[in-house]
XYZ file of C-alpha atoms in Angstrom:
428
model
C 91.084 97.136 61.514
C 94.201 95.984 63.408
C 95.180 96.243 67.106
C 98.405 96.507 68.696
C 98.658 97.657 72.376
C 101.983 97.926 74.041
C 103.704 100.433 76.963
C 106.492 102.920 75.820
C 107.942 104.792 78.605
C 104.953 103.376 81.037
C 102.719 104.866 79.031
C 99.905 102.767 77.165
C 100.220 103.286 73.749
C 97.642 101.473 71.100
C 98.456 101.380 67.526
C 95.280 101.332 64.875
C 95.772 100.227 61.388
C 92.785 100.437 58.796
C 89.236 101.624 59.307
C 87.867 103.068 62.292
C 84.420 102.433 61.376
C 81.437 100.970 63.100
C 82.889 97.897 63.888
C 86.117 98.773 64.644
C 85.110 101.490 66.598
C 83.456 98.168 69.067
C 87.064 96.893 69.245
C 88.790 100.063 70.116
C 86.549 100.704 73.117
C 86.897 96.947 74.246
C 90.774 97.335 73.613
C 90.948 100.652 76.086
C 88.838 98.945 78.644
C 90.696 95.287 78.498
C 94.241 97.560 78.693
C 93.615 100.915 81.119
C 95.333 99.844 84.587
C 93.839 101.695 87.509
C 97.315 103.754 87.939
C 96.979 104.981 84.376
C 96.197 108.222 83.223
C 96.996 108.851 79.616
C 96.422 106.829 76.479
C 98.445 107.396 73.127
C 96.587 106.285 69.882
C 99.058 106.026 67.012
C 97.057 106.744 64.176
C 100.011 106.430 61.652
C 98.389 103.616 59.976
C 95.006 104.591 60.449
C 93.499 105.664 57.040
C 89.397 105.885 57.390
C 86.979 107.477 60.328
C 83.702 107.428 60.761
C 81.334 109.214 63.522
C 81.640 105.857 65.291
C 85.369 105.939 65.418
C 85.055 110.133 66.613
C 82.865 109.026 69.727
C 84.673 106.438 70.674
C 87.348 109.321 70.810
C 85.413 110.982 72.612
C 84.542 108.589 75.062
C 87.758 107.589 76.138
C 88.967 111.460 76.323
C 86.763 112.202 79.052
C 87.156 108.620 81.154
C 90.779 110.387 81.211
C 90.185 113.853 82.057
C 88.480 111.838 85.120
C 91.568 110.847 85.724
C 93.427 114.066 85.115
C 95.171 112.996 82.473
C 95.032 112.875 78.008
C 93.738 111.078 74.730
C 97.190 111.741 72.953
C 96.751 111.083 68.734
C 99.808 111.252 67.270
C 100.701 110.622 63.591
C 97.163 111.319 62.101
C 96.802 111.023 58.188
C 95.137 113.744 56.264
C 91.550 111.901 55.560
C 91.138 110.758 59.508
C 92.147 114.381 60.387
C 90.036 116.191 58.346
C 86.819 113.980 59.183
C 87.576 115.788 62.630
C 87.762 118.975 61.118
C 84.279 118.698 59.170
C 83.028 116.867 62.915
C 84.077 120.517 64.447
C 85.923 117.944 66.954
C 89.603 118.863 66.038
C 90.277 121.804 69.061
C 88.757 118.926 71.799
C 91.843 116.422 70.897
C 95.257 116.691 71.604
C 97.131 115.690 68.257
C 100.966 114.927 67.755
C 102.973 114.734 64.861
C 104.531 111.316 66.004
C 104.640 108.662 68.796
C 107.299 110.064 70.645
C 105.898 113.779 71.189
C 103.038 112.052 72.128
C 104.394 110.015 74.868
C 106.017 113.048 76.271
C 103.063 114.857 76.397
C 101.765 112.137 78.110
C 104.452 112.212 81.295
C 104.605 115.872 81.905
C 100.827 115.593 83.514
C 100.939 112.133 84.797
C 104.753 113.244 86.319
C 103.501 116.648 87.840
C 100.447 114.028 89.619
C 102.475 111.503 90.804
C 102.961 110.788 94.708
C 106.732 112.390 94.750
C 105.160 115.432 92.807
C 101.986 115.971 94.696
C 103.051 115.966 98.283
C 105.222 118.161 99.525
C 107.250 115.983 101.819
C 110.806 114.959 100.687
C 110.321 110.996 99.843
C 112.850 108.473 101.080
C 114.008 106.090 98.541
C 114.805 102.651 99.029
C 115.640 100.015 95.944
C 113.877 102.285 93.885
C 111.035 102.772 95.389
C 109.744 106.570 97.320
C 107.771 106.102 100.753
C 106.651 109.579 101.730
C 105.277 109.161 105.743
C 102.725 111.640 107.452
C 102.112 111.846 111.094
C 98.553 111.793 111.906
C 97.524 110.390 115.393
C 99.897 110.082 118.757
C 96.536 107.856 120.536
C 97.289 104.298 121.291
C 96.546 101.280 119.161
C 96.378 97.471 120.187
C 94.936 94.589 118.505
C 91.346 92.596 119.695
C 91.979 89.222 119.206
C 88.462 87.147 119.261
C 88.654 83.638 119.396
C 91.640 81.168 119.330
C 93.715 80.713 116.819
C 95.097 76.956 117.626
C 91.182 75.971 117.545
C 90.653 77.136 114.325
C 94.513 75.445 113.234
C 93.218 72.265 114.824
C 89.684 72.065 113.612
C 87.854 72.312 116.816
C 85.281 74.505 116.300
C 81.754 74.577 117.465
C 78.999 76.766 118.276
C 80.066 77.408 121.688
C 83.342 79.164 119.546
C 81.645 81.775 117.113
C 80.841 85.052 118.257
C 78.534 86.894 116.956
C 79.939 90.592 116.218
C 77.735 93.792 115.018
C 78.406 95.495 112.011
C 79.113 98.465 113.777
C 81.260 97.338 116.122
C 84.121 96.587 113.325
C 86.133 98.612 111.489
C 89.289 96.941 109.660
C 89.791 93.112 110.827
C 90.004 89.997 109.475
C 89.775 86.202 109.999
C 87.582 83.348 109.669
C 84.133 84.186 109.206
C 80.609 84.311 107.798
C 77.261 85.790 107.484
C 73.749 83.723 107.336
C 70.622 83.746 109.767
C 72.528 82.241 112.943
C 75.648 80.094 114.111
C 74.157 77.034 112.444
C 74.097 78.504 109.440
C 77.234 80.031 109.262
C 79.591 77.334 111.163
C 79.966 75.379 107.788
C 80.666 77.849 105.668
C 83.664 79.839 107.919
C 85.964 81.365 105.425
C 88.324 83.817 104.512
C 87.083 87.151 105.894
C 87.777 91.236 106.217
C 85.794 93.700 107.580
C 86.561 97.588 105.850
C 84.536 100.602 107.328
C 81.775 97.719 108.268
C 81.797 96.374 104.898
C 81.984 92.544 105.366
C 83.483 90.550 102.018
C 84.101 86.925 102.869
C 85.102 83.220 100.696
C 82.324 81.104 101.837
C 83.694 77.201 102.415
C 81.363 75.795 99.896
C 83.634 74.709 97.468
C 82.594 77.309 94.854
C 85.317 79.435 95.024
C 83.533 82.694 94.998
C 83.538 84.976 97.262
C 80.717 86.963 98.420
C 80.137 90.730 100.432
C 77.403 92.707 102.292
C 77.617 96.941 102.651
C 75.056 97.976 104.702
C 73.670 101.356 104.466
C 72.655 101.026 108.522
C 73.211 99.042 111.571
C 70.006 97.802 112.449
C 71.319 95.662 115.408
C 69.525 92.857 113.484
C 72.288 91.359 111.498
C 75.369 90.215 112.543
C 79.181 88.531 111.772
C 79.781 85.161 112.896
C 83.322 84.697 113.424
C 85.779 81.998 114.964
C 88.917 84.179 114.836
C 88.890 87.719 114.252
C 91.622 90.125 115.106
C 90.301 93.975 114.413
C 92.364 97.225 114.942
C 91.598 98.692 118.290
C 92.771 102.959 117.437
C 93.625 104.958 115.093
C 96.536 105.287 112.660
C 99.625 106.985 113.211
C 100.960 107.708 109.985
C 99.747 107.829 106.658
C 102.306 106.432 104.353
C 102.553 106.673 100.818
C 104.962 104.326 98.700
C 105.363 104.116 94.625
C 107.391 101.935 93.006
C 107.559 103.964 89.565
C 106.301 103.347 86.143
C 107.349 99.984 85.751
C 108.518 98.874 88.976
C 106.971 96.547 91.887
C 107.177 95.379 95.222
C 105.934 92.220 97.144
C 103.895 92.673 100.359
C 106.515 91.004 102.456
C 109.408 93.479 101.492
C 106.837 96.371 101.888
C 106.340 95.411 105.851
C 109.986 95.010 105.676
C 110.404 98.580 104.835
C 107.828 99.358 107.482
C 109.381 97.944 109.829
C 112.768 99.492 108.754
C 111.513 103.263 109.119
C 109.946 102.329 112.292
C 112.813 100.893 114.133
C 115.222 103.815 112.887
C 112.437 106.641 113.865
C 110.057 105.083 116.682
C 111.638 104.403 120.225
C 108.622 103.205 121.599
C 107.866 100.299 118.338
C 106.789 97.264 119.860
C 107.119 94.846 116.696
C 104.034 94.579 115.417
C 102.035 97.029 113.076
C 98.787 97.270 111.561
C 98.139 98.335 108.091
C 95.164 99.279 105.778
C 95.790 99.747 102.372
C 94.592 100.992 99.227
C 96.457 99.753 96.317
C 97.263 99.348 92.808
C 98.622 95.326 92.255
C 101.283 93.985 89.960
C 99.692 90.836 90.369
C 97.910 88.659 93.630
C 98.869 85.601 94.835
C 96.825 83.925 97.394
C 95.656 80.777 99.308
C 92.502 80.041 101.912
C 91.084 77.313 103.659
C 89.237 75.270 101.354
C 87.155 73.885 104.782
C 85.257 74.922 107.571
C 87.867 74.163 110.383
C 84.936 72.919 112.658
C 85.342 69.331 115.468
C 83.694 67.613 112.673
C 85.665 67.949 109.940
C 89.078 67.434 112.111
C 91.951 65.998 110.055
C 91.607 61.781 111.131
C 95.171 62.393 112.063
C 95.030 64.740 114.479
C 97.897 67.187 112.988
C 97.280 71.229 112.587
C 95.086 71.614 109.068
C 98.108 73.648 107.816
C 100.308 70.372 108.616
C 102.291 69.689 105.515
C 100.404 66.131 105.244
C 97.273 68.199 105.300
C 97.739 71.363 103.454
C 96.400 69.986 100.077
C 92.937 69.208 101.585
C 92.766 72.030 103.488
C 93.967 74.813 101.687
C 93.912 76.763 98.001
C 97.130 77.548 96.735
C 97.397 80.360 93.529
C 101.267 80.998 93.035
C 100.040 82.681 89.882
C 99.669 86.495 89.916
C 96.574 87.687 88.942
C 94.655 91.277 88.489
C 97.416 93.191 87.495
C 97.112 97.198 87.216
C 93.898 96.556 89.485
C 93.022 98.149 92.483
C 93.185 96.518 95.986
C 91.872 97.315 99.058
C 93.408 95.284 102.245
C 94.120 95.117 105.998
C 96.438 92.993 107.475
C 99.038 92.963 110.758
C 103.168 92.272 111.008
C 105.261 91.062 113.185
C 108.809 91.395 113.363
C 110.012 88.020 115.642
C 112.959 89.819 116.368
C 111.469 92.644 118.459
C 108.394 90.493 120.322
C 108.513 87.800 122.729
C 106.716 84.366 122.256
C 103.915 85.413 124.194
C 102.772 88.481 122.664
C 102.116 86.983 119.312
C 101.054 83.996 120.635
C 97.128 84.801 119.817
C 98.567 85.843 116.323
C 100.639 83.479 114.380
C 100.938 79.919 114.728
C 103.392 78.766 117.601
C 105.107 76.341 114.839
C 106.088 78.635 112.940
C 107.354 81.807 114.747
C 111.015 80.755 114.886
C 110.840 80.484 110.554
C 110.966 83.713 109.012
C 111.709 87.073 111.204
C 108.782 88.657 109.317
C 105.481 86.951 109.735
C 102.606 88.798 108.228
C 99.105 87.861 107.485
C 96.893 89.965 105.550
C 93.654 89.916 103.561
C 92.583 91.351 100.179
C 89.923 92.750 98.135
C 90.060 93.627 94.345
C 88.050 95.450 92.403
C 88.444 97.458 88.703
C 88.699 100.787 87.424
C 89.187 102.714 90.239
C 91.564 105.061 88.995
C 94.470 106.135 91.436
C 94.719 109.121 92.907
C 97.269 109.371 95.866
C 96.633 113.214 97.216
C 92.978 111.549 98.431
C 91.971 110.776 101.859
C 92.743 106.994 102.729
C 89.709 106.159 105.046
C 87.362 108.050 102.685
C 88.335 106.057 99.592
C 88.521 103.080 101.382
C 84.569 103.436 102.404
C 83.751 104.852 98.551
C 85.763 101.678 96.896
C 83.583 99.302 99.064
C 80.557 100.641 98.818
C 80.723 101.954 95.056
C 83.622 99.965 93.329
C 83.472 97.037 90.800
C 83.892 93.948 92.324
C 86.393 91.903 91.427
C 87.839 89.518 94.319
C 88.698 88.332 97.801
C 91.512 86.538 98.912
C 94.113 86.012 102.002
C 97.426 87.130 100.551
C 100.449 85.293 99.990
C 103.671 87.439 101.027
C 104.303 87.786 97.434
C 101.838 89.617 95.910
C 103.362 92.377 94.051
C 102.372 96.246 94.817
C 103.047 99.392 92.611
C 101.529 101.854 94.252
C 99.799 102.526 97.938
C 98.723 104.231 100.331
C 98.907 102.857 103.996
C 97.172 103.111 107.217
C 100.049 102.259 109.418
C 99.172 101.858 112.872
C 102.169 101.071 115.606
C 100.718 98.232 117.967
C 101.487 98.681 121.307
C 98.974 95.844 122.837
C 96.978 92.605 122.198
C 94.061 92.258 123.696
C 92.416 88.355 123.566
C 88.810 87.789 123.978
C 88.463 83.892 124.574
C 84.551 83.078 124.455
C-alpha cells in the first residue's frame, strides 16, 4: 500500500493506493496520528486508487471516524472503487461513512462544518481583522491586576545566587507565573538545578539545569502544605483577567508571539484610557512552530562567569544559554503565560524588576514568556480558558517546556489578557 498525505484547502487529505489489508491498515492509523494537527477536524481519504479492503482496513475507518466526531468534525471517502465499497456494504458499515464521488466534494464537505465551528463563526461578536488575522475580545473582570515580583532579577543575570535568595513558595499560593525555579526536598537540593519554570492552575513544569535537556512537571491533586517551589525569580499574576481574547490566523496562516503582543497592545491603547504598558497573558494555543532558548546553568555565586559580565553578556551567552531558532511542534497545542511591556508607555522604574536594565532602550516591545506543549488536544475555541487550561495540565500528553523566543509562530488562541496596573517586588 502507498501513502501520500498533503493539505488541499487546509484540509488534510491522505491518498491510499493498493491494499488496505492488515498491514496496511498499521500504516494508515500511524499516518492519521503522525499528520492530525490539534486545530484539525476533518480528514479526507482519497480512495481513488485504493482497490482491496479488509475488516482491518474497515476499523481502522472506524477508528479514525469517531476520534473526529470528538472533534465535531468528518472521515470524508471520496472516490471509492466498486470492490472497497461493496466490502462496506456486506460489513453493514456503508450508512456510518460519509462517501464522495471525488476529492473535491469531499473537501467541501469538509469546510462547511469545520467553517460553521470556527472562532469568527462560533461567537457572536463582530471580529476585528488585522493582516489577516480576526481577534474577537470579551470583557470579563473590571478588578485590578498587578504583578508579584519575587526575587531579583540582576542576581539571577549576574549569577549571585544563594540560599539566602530562594524562596520557598506553596503550591497553592500560585496560579500563572514563571521564572527560575525548581522542585526537590529543600534549597540545597534545588539551588543547582534552577531552571526554566511556569506555574498553570498550581501545576509546576520546569527544565532542570542538569544538562539533560528534559524537562520535568508535578500536578498535585492537593496542597498538603508539605511540598513546595523553590524559586530565585518568580513574577506571578496578582488578579484576574479582563478580557478574554480570541485570535485565528485562518487555515493556513500564522503569527509570531511578538506581533501578537503587538496587536495587544494596539487594541489596548486605542480602547483602554487607563493602560499602563504592561499586560499579562495566559494562553492556550495551537503553534506553527516553537522557537526557544533557556539557561543551560544554575545562575548561582558559584558558577559566576570569571569575568564578571551579566550571563546573557554576548561573550557569555554560548555557555549560558540554549538557543533553538528552529521551529518545532507544529499543529500542537501550547499552553503559556507570559507578561509585555510596551517601553514606550512605562518609565525605567516600573519595569525595572522585569526586564534587564541593558536592554530596555532596544526594542519598544519587550516580552518574556514561557511555554508548555503537549499533543492531541484538539481545539475547541467556544470552551472556557481557565478550565482547559487546568484539564490540559492535568490530563494532556506531554510534550515540552521551554522559554519562548519572540518568534514562535501561533495559529490559533485564546488569551487571558490581564491589563497591569502595578508591580509589586518582594526582595527576600
Amino acid at each position: 500500500m502507498e501513502l501520500q498525505t498533503e493539505r488541499r484547502d487546509g484540509i488534510l487529505t491522505i491518498v491510499i493506493r493498493g491494499r488496505l489489508d492488515g498491514y496496511g491498515a498499521g500504516k494508515l492509523s500511524d499516518a492519521v496520528q503522525a499528520s492530525l494537527q490539534d486545530d484539525d477536524r476533518s480528514v479526507v481519504f482519497d480512495l481513488a486508487g485504493l482497490n482491496y479492503l479488509s475488516s482491518a482496513g474497515i476499523r481502522v475507518l472506524i477508528a479514525v471516524k469517531k476520534q473526529l466526531k470528538e472533534r465535531s468534525g468528518i472521515l470524508a471517502l471520496a472516490g471509492m472503487q466498486d470492490y472497497p465499497k461493496s466490502v462496506l456494504d456486506m460489513a453493514g458499515v456503508t450508512p456510518i461513512f460519509s462517501i464522495y464521488p471525488g476529492i473535491e466534494e469531499a473537501v467541501a464537505a469538509c469546510r462547511r462544518p469545520q467553517d460553521s465551528l470556527s472562532v469568527i463563526g462560533e461567537i457572536s461578536r463582530t471580529p476585528v481583522v488585522r493582516n489577516g488575522v480576526a481577534y474577537i475580545a470579551e470583557q470579563v473582570s473590571t478588578k485590578r491586576a498587578s504583578l508579584r515580583v519575587a526575587g531579583s532579577l540582576d542576581d539571577v543575570l549576574h549569577a549571585r545566587l544563594t540560599e539566602d535568595d530562594i524562596r520557598a513558595i506553596p503550591f497553592s499560593a500560585i496560579r500563572y507565573s514563571l521564572g527560575l525555579g525548581a522542585l526537590g526536598g529543600g534549597v540545597a537540593d534545588a539551588l543547582p538545578l534552577l531552571g526554566e519554570m511556569i506555574t498553570l492552575h498550581g501545576s509546576v513544569v520546569w527544565l532542570p539545569t542538569d544538562g539533560n535537556e528534559t524537562p520535568d512537571f508535578f500536578t498535585p491533586v492537593k496542597d498538603t502544605g508539605e511540598l513546595y517551589v523553590y524559586s530565585g525569580y518568580n513574577v506571578a499574576l496578582d488578579g484576574p483577567f479582563h478580557e478574554i481574547v480570541t485570535v485565528d490566523a485562518g487555515d493556513g496562516g500564522s503569527i509570531t508571539l511578538s506581533e501578537l503582543y503587538r496587536s495587544v497592545f494596539d487594541f489596548a491603547r486605542e480602547r483602554r484610557c487607563d493602560f499602563s504598558g504592561i499586560v499579562a497573558i495566559a494562553m492556550w494555543a495551537v503553534v506553527d512552530g516553537v522557537c526557544s532558548t533557556g539557561v543551560k546553568k544554575s545562575p548561582i555565586a558559584a558558577s559566576a562567569p570569571a569575568n564578571g559580565l551579566a550571563i546573557n553578556a554576548e561573550e557569555n551567552v554560548r555557555e549560558w544559554f540554549a538557543e533553538d531558532d528552529e521551529p518545532k511542534y507544529r499543529g500542537d497545542t501550547m499552553v503559556g503565560f507570559g507578561f509585555g511591556i510596551d517601553c514606550s508607555a512605562c518609565t525605567g522604574e516600573q519595569i525595572a524588576a522585569l526586564i534587564d536594565p541593558a536592554h530596555a532602550g532596544g526594542e519598544q516591545v519587550q516580552i518574556h514568556n514561557h511555554g508548555v506543549v503537549f499533543r492531541g488536544v484538539p481545539w475547541d475555541a467556544t470552551l472556557d480558558l481557565s478550565r482547559q487550561i487546568e484539564k490540559i495540565v492535568s490530563d494532556g500528553e506531554f510534550v515540552d517546556m521551554r522559554h519562548l523566543k519572540d518568534s514562535t509562530g501561533i495559529r490559533r488562541a485564546k488569551l487571558g489578557v490581564a491589563y497591569i496596573s502595578g508591580i509589586d517586588v518582594e526582595l527576600y
